[in-house]
Tab-separated table of C-alpha atoms and ligand atoms in Angstrom:
chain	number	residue	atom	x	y	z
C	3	UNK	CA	29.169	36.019	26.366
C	4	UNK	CA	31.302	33.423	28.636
C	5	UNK	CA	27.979	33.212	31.134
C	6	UNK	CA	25.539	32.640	28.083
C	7	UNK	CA	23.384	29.415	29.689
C	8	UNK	CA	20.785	27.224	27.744
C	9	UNK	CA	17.800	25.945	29.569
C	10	UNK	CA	18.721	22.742	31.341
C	11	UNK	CA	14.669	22.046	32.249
C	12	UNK	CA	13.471	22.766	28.254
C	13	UNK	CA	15.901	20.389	26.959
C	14	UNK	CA	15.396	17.791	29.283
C	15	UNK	CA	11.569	18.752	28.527
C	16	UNK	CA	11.717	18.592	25.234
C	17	UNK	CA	13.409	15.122	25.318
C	18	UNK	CA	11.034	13.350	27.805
C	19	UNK	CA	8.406	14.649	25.519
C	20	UNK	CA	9.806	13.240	21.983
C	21	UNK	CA	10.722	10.043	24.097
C	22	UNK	CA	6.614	9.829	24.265
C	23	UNK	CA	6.035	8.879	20.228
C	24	UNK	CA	7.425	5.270	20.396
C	25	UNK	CA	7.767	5.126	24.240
C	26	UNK	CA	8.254	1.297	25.093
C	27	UNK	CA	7.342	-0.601	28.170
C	28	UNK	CA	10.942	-0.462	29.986
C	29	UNK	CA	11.016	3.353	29.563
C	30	UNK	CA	12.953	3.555	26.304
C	31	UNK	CA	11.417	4.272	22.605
C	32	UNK	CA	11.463	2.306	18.837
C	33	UNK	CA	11.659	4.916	16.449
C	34	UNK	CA	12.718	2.457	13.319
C	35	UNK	CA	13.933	4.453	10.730
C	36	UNK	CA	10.822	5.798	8.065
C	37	UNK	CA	7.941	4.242	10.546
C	38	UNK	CA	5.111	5.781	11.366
C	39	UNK	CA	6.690	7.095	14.987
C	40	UNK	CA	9.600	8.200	13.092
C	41	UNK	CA	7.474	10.577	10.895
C	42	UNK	CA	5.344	11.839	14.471
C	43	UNK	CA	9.064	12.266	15.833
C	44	UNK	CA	10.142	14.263	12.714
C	45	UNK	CA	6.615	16.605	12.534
C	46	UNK	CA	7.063	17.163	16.335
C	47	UNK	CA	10.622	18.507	15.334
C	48	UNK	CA	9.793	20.487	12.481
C	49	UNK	CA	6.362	22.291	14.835
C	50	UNK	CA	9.192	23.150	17.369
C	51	UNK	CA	11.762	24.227	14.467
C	52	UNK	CA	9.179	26.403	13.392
C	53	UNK	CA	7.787	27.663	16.614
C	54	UNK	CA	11.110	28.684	17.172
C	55	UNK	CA	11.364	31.177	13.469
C	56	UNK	CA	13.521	28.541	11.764
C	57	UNK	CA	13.084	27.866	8.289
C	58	UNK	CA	13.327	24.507	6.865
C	59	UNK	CA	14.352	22.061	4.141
C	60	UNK	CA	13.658	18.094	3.234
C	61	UNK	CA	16.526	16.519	0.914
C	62	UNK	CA	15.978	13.875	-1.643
C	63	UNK	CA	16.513	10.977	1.240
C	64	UNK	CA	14.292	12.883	4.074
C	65	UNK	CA	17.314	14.646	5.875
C	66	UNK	CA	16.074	17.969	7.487
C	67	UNK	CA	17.511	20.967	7.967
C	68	UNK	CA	16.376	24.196	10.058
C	69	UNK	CA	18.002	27.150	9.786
C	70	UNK	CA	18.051	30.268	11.794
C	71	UNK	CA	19.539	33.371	9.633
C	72	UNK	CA	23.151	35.034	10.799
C	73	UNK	CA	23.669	38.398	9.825
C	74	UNK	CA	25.781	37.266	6.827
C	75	UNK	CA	23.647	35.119	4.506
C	76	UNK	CA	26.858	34.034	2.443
C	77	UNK	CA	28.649	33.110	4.938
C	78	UNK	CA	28.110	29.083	5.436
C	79	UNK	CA	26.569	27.620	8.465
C	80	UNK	CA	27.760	26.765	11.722
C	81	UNK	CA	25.520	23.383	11.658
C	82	UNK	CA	24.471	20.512	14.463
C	83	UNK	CA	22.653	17.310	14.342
C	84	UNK	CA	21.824	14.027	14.769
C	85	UNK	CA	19.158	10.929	14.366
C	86	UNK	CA	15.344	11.075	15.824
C	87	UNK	CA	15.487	7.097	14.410
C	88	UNK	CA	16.199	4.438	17.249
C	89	UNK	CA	16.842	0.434	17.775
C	90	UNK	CA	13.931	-1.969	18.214
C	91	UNK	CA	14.794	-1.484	22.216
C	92	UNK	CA	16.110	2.136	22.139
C	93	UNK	CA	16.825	4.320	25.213
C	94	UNK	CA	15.373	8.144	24.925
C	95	UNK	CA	18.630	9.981	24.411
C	96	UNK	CA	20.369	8.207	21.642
C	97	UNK	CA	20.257	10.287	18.577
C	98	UNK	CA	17.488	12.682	19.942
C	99	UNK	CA	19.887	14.179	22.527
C	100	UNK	CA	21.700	15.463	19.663
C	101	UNK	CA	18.905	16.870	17.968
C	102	UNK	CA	17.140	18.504	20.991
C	103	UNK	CA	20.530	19.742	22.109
C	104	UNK	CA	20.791	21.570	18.850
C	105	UNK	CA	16.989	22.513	18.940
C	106	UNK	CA	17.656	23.985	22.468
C	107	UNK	CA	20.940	26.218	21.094
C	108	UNK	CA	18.398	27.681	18.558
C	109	UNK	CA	15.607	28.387	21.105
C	110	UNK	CA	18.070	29.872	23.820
C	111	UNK	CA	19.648	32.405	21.018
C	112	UNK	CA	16.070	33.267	20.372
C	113	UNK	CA	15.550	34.008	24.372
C	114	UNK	CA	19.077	35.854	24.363
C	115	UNK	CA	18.444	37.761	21.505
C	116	UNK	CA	21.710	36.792	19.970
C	117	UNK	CA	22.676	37.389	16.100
C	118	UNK	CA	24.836	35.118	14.588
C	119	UNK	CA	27.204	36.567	11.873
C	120	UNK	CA	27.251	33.198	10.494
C	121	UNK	CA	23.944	31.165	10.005
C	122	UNK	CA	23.123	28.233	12.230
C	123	UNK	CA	21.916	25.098	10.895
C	124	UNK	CA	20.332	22.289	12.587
C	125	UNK	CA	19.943	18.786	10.668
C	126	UNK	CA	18.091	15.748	11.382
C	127	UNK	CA	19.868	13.038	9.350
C	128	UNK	CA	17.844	9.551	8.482
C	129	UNK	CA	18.183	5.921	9.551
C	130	UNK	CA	21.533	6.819	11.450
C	131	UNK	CA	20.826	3.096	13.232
C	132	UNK	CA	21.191	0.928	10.367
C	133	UNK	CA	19.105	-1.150	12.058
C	134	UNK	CA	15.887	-1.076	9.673
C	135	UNK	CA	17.837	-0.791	6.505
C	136	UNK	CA	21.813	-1.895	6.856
C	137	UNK	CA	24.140	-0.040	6.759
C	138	UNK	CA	24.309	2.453	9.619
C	139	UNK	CA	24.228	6.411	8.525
C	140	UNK	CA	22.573	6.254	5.712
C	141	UNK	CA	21.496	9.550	5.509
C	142	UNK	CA	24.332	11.435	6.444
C	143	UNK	CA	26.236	9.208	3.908
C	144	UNK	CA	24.127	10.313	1.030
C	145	UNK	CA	24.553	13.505	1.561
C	146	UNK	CA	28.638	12.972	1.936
C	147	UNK	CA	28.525	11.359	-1.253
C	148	UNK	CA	29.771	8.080	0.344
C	149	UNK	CA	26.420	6.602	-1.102
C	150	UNK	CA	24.365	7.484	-4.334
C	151	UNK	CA	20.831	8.399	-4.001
C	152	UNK	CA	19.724	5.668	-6.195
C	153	UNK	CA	21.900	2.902	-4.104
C	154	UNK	CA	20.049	4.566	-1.006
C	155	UNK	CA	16.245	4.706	-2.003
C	156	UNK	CA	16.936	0.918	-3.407
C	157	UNK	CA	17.921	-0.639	-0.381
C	158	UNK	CA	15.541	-3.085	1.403
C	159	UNK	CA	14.199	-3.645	5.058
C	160	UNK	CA	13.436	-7.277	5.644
C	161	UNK	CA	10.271	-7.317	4.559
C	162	UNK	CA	11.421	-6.159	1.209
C	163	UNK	CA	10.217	-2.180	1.228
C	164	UNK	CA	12.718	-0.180	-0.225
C	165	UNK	CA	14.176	3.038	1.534
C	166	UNK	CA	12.601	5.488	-1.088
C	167	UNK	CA	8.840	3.494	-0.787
C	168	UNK	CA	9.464	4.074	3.214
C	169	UNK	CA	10.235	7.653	2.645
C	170	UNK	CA	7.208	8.465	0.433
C	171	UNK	CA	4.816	6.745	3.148
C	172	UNK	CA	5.913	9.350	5.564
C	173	UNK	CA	6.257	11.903	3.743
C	174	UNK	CA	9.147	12.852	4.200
C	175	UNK	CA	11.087	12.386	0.649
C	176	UNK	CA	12.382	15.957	-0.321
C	177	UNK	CA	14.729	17.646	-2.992
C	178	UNK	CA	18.677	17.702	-3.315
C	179	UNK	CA	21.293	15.921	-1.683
C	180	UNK	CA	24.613	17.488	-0.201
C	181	UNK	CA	26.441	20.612	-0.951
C	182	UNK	CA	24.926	22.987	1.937
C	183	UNK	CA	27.842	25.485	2.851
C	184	UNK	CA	29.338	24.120	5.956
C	185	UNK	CA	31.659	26.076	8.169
C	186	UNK	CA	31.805	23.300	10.890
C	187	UNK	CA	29.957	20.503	11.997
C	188	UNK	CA	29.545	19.622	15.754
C	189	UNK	CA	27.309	16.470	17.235
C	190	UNK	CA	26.318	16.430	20.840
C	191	UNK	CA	25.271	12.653	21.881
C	192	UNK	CA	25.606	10.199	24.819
C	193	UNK	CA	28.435	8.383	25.151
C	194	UNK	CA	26.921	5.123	24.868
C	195	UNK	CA	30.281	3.520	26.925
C	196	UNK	CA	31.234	3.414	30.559
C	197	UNK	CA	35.010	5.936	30.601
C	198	UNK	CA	32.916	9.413	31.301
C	199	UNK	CA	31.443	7.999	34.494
C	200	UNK	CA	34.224	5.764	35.424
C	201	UNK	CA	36.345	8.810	35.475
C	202	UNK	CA	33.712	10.878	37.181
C	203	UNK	CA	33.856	13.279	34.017
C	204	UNK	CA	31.593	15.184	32.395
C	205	UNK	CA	32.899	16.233	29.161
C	206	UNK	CA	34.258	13.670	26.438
C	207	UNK	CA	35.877	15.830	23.393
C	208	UNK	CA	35.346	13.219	20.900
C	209	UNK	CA	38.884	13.030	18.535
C	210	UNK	CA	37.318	10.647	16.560
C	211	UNK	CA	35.687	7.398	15.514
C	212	UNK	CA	36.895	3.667	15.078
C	213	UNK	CA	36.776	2.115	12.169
C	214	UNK	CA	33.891	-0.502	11.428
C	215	UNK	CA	33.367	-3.589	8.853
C	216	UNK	CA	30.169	-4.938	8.723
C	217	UNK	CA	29.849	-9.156	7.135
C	218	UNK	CA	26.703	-10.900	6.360
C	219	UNK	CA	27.048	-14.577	6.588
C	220	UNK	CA	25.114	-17.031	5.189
C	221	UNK	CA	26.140	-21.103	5.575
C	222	UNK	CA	24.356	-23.906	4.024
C	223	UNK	CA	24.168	-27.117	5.042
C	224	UNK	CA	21.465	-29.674	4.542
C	225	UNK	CA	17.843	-30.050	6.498
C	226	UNK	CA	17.217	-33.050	7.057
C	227	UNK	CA	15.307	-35.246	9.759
C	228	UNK	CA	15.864	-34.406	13.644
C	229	UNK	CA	15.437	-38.318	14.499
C	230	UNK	CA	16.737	-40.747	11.681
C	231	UNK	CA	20.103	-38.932	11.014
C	232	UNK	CA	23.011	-39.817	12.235
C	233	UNK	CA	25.642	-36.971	13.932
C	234	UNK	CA	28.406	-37.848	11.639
C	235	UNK	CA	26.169	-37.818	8.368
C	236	UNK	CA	25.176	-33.907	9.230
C	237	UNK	CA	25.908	-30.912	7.491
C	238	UNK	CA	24.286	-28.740	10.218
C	239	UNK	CA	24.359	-24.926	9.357
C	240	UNK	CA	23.712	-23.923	12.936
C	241	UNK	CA	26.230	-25.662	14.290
C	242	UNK	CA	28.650	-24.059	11.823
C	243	UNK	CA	26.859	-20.515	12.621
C	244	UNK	CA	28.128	-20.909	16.206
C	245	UNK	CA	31.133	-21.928	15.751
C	246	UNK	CA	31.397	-18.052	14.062
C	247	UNK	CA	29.537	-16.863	16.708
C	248	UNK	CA	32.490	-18.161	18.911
C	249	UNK	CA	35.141	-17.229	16.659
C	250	UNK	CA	34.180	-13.332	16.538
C	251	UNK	CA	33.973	-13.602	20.174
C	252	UNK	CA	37.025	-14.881	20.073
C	253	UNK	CA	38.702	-12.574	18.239
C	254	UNK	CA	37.154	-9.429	20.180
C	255	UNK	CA	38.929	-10.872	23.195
C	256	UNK	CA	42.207	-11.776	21.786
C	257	UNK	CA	42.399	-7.839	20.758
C	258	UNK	CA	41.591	-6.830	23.855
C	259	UNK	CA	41.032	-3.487	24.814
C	260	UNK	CA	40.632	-2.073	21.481
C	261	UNK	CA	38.448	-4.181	19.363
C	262	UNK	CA	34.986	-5.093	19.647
C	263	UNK	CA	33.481	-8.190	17.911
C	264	UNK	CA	30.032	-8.782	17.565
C	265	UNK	CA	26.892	-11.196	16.223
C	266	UNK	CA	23.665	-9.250	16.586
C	267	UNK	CA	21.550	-11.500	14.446
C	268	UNK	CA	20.855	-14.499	13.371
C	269	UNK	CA	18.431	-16.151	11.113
C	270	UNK	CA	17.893	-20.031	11.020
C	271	UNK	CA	15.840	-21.910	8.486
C	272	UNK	CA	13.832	-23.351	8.232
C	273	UNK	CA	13.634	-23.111	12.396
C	274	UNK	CA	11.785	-26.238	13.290
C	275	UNK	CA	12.482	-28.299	16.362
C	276	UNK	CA	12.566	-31.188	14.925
C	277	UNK	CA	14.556	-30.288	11.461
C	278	UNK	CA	18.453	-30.172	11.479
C	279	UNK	CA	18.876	-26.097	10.570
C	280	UNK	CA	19.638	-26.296	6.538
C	281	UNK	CA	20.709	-22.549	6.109
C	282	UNK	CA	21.624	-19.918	8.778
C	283	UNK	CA	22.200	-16.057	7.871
C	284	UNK	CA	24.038	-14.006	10.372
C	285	UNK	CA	25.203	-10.514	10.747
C	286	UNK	CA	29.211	-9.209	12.054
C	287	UNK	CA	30.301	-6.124	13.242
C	288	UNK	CA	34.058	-5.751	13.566
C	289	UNK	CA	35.480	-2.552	15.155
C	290	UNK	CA	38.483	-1.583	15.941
C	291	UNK	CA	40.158	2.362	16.295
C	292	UNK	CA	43.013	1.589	14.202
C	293	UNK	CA	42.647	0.692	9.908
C	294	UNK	CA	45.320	-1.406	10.120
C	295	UNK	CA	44.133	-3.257	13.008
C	296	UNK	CA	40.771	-3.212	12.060
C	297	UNK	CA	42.136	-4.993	8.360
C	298	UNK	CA	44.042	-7.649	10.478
C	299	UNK	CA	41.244	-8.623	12.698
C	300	UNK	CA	38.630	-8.778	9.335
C	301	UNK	CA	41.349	-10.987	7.629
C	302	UNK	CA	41.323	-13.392	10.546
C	303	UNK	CA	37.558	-13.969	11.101
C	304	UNK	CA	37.370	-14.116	6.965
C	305	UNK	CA	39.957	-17.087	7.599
C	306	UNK	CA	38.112	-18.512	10.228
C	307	UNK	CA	34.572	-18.686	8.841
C	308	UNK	CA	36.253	-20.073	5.778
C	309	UNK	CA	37.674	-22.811	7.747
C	310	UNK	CA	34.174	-23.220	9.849
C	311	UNK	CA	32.519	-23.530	6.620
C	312	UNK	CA	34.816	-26.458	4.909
C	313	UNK	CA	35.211	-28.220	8.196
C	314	UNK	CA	31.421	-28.425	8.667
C	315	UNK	CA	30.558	-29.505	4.702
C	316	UNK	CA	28.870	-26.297	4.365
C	317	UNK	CA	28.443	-23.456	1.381
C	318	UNK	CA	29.835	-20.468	3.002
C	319	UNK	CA	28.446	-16.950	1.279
C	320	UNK	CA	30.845	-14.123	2.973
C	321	UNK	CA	29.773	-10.656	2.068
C	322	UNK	CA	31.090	-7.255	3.369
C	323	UNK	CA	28.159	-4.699	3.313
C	324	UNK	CA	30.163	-1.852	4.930
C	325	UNK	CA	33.393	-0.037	5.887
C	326	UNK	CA	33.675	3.257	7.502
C	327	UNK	CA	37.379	3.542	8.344
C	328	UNK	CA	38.544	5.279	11.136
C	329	UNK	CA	38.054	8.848	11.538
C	330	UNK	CA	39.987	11.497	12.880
C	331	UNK	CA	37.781	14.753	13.508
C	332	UNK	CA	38.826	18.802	12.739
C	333	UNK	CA	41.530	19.795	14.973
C	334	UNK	CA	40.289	23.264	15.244
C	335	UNK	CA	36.933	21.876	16.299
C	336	UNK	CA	37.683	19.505	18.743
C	337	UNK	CA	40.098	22.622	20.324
C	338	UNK	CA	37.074	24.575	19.903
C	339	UNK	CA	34.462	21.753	22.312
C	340	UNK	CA	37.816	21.525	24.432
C	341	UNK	CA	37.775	25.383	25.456
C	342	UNK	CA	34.148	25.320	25.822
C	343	UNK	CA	34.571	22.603	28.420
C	344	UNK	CA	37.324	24.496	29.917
C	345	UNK	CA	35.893	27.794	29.719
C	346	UNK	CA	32.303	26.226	31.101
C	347	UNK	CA	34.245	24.998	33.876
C	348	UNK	CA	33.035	21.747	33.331
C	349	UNK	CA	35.783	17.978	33.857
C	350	UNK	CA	36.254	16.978	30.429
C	351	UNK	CA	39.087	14.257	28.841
C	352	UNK	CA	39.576	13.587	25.196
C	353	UNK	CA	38.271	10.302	23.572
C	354	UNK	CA	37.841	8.017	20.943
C	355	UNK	CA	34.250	7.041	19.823
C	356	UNK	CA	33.392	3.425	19.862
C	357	UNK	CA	30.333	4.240	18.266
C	358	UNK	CA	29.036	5.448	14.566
C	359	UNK	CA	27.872	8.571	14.219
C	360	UNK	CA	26.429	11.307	11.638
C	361	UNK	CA	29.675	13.315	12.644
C	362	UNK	CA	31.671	10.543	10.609
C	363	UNK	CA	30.256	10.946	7.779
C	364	UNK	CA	30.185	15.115	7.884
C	365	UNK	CA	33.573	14.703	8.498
C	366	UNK	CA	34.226	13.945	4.482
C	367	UNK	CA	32.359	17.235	3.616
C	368	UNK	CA	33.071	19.790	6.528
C	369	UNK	CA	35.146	20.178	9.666
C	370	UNK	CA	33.547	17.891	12.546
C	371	UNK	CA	33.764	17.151	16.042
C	372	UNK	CA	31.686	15.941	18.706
C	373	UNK	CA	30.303	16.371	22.099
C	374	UNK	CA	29.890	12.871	24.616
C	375	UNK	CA	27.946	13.234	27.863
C	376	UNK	CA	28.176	10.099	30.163
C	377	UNK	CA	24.871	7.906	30.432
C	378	UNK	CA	24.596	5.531	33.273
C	379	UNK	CA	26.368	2.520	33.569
C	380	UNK	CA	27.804	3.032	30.221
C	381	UNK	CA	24.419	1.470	28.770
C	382	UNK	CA	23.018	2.478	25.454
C	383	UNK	CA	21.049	0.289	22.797
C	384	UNK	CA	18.996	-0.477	25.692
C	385	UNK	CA	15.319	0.735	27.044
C	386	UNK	CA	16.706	1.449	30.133
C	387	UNK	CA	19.475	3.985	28.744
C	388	UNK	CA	20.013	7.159	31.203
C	389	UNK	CA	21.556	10.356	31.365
C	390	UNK	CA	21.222	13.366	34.278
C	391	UNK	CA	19.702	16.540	33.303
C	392	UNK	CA	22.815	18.083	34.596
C	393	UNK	CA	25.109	16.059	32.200
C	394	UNK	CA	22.731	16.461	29.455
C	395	UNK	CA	22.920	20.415	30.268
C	396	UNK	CA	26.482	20.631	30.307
C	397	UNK	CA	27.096	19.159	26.789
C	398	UNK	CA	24.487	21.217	25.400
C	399	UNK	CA	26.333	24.569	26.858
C	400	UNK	CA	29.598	23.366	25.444
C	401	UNK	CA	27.389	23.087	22.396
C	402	UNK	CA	26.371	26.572	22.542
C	403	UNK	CA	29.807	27.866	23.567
C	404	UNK	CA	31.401	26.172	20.645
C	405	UNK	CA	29.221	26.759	18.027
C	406	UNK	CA	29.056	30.683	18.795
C	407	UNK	CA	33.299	30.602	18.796
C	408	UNK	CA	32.542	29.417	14.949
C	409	UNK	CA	29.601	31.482	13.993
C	410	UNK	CA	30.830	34.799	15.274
C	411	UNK	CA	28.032	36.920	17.702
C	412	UNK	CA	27.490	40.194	15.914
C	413	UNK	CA	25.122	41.459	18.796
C	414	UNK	CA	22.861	40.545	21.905
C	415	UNK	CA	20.451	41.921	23.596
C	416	UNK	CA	21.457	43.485	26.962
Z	4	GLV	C1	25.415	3.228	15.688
Z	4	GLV	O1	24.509	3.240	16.523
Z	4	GLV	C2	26.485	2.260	15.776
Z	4	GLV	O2	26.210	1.065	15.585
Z	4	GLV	O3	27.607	2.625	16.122
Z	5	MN	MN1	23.302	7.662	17.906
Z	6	MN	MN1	22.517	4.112	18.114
């Protein structure tokens, strides 16, 4: 069992191939949640889940599962996952590393002739980006219970199409919502930061998550004319907008190394030249490992915008659309993707994930851990995102390795 390989060349395969449906100019893909190359992503997932004797399920906000029978049908699964969905300037292995890592697990028992004693579940879980519709694992969080269905089929991309409306135009809007008997939960991915390949590793056994807030801003001011108005008669919205800008920079720095701070997008009306910017909207994204820390560092940017806002004459609207504290993953799990490394014979160190992911989420409802593999330069959210073969390989074995500690092997073929 210890020398049980996947195939390195399918997976990587497989991957180039999905990173075809939505491929981009600079070599990365946009999958936006519920789009049209999200649904050719999901159908191209559900042929190979098929080709490959699974059966498979849609729930009530389009997760999928695929499940390959163990020998024990009431015993519950031993399940892996991820996102197909992407950012506007995705790389290729965000998200569908997970899922192809998971796909290739099912497709090298099949070649090994391996029974489970447990079932094995793969799930594809929807808008994990939070990118099309805010927040970020949506899907996963409905099924957790950490959102209703009705909150999640109601909520609105910019253009105003709901979740559920999205979902139907696919064709992807299923039945039921949580409660699948999980055993334990494991999520291969990228690292998406620069430690694994500073540390020339190859293995990160993911302990856990940081916390994240996420603010929408909105400051009003008053438009008025570019020429005639004089600087000290202005209530200029965009000038208040960066001096947030520079205060969550700010703060990101003063809590150094921990915390992250960020303003990923900004809105500014009416957005005329010649017009002094009336009303800006903005987003935040606070992060930090620690709760504590993480409440500390949200209490002093909600100070600071307020202060922005009344030194600048402007209407300040502060909302917080989302926490997901901290999470610590299943001790037994993370032991288990640590003695896969080990037994694989592959580097490995453990680490916190500066990232969301599914896992966090799966983590309310089963035991969870995760699987990072480094990509280079520590770049993700980016076309140009990259991972070796070799790297990918390795995470995907630990995969296997760990997964089949959980589900039990009843039998092989010699
Ligand atoms: C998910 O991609 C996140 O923002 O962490
Ligand atoms: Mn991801
Ligand atoms: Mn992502």
């Amino acid at each position: 069992m210890e020398n049980l390989r996947i195939d390195g060349k399918r997976l990587w395969d497989s991957l180039m191939e999905l990173a075809q449906i939505g491929a981009t100019g600079k070599g990365g893909v946009c999958r936006l949640a519920l789009t049209d190359p999200d649904r050719q992503g999901r159908d191209l997932f559900v042929r190979w889940c098929r080709e490959a004797g699974c059966s498979l399920e849609v729930d009530a906000v389009g997760n999928i599962f695929a499940r390959r029978p163990g020998r024990n049908a009431a015993l519950p699964a031993v399940m892996t996952g991820s996102h197909l969905d992407s950012q506007p300037t995705g790389g290729k292995f965000d998200g569908a590393y997970g899922v192809m890592a998971g796909l290739e697990v099912l497709r090298s028992l099949n070649d090994l002739g391996i029974e489970t004693e447990a079932p094995v579940e793969l799930a594809v879980w929807t808008n994990e980006e939070g990118c099309r519709f805010a927040p970020a694992m949506m899907g996963s969080g409905a099924y957790a219970g950490v959102f209703t269905l009705e909150e999640t089929l109601a909520r609105r991309d910019g253009e105003g199409v709901s979740y559920g409306e999205a979902l139907d135009a696919i064709g992807y809007r299923g039945a039921g919502l949580g409660g699948r008997p999980v055993a334990a939960y494991f999520e291969a991915h990228i690292e998406q930061g620069p430690i694994l390949e500073a540390e020339g590793k190859t293995i990160g056994v993911v302990t856990g998550a940081q916390g994240q807030r996420w603010y929408e801003v909105t400051l009003t001011g008053q438009e008025a004319h570019a020429g005639p108005t004089p600087m000290a008669r202005r209530r200029d919205a965009l000038v208040g907008a960066s001096r947030v800008v520079s205060l969550v920079n700010r703060l990101g720095l003063a809590h150094r190394p921990d915390a992250c701070a960020t303003v990923g997008m900004l809105e500014v009306h009416p957005n005329s030249r010649n017009v002094i910017p009336g009303r800006v909207w903005l987003t935040v994204d606070l992060r930090h490992p620690e709760d504590g820390k993480l409440q500390a560092l949200c209490a002093e940017f909600e100070r600071g915008t307020r202060a922005i806002a009344a030194a600048g004459g402007l209407e300040l609207n502060l909302k917080e659309i989302w926490h997901s504290p901290a999470r610590p993953f299943t001790g037994e799990l993370v032991s288990a993707v640590r003695s896969a490394a080990e037994r694989g014979g592959f580097s490995y160190r453990d680490m916190v994930s500066g990232a969301g992911h599914d896992a966090v989420y799966m983590a309310r409802v089963a035991p969870a851990a995760m699987i990072f593999v480094p990509c280079a330069g520590g770049i993700s959210h980016n076309e140009s995102e990259s991972a070796t073969p070799g790297d990918l390989a390795a995470g995907c074995n630990v995969l296997l390795h760990a997964m089949l500690e959980r589900a039990g092997v009843c039998g092989a073929r010699a």
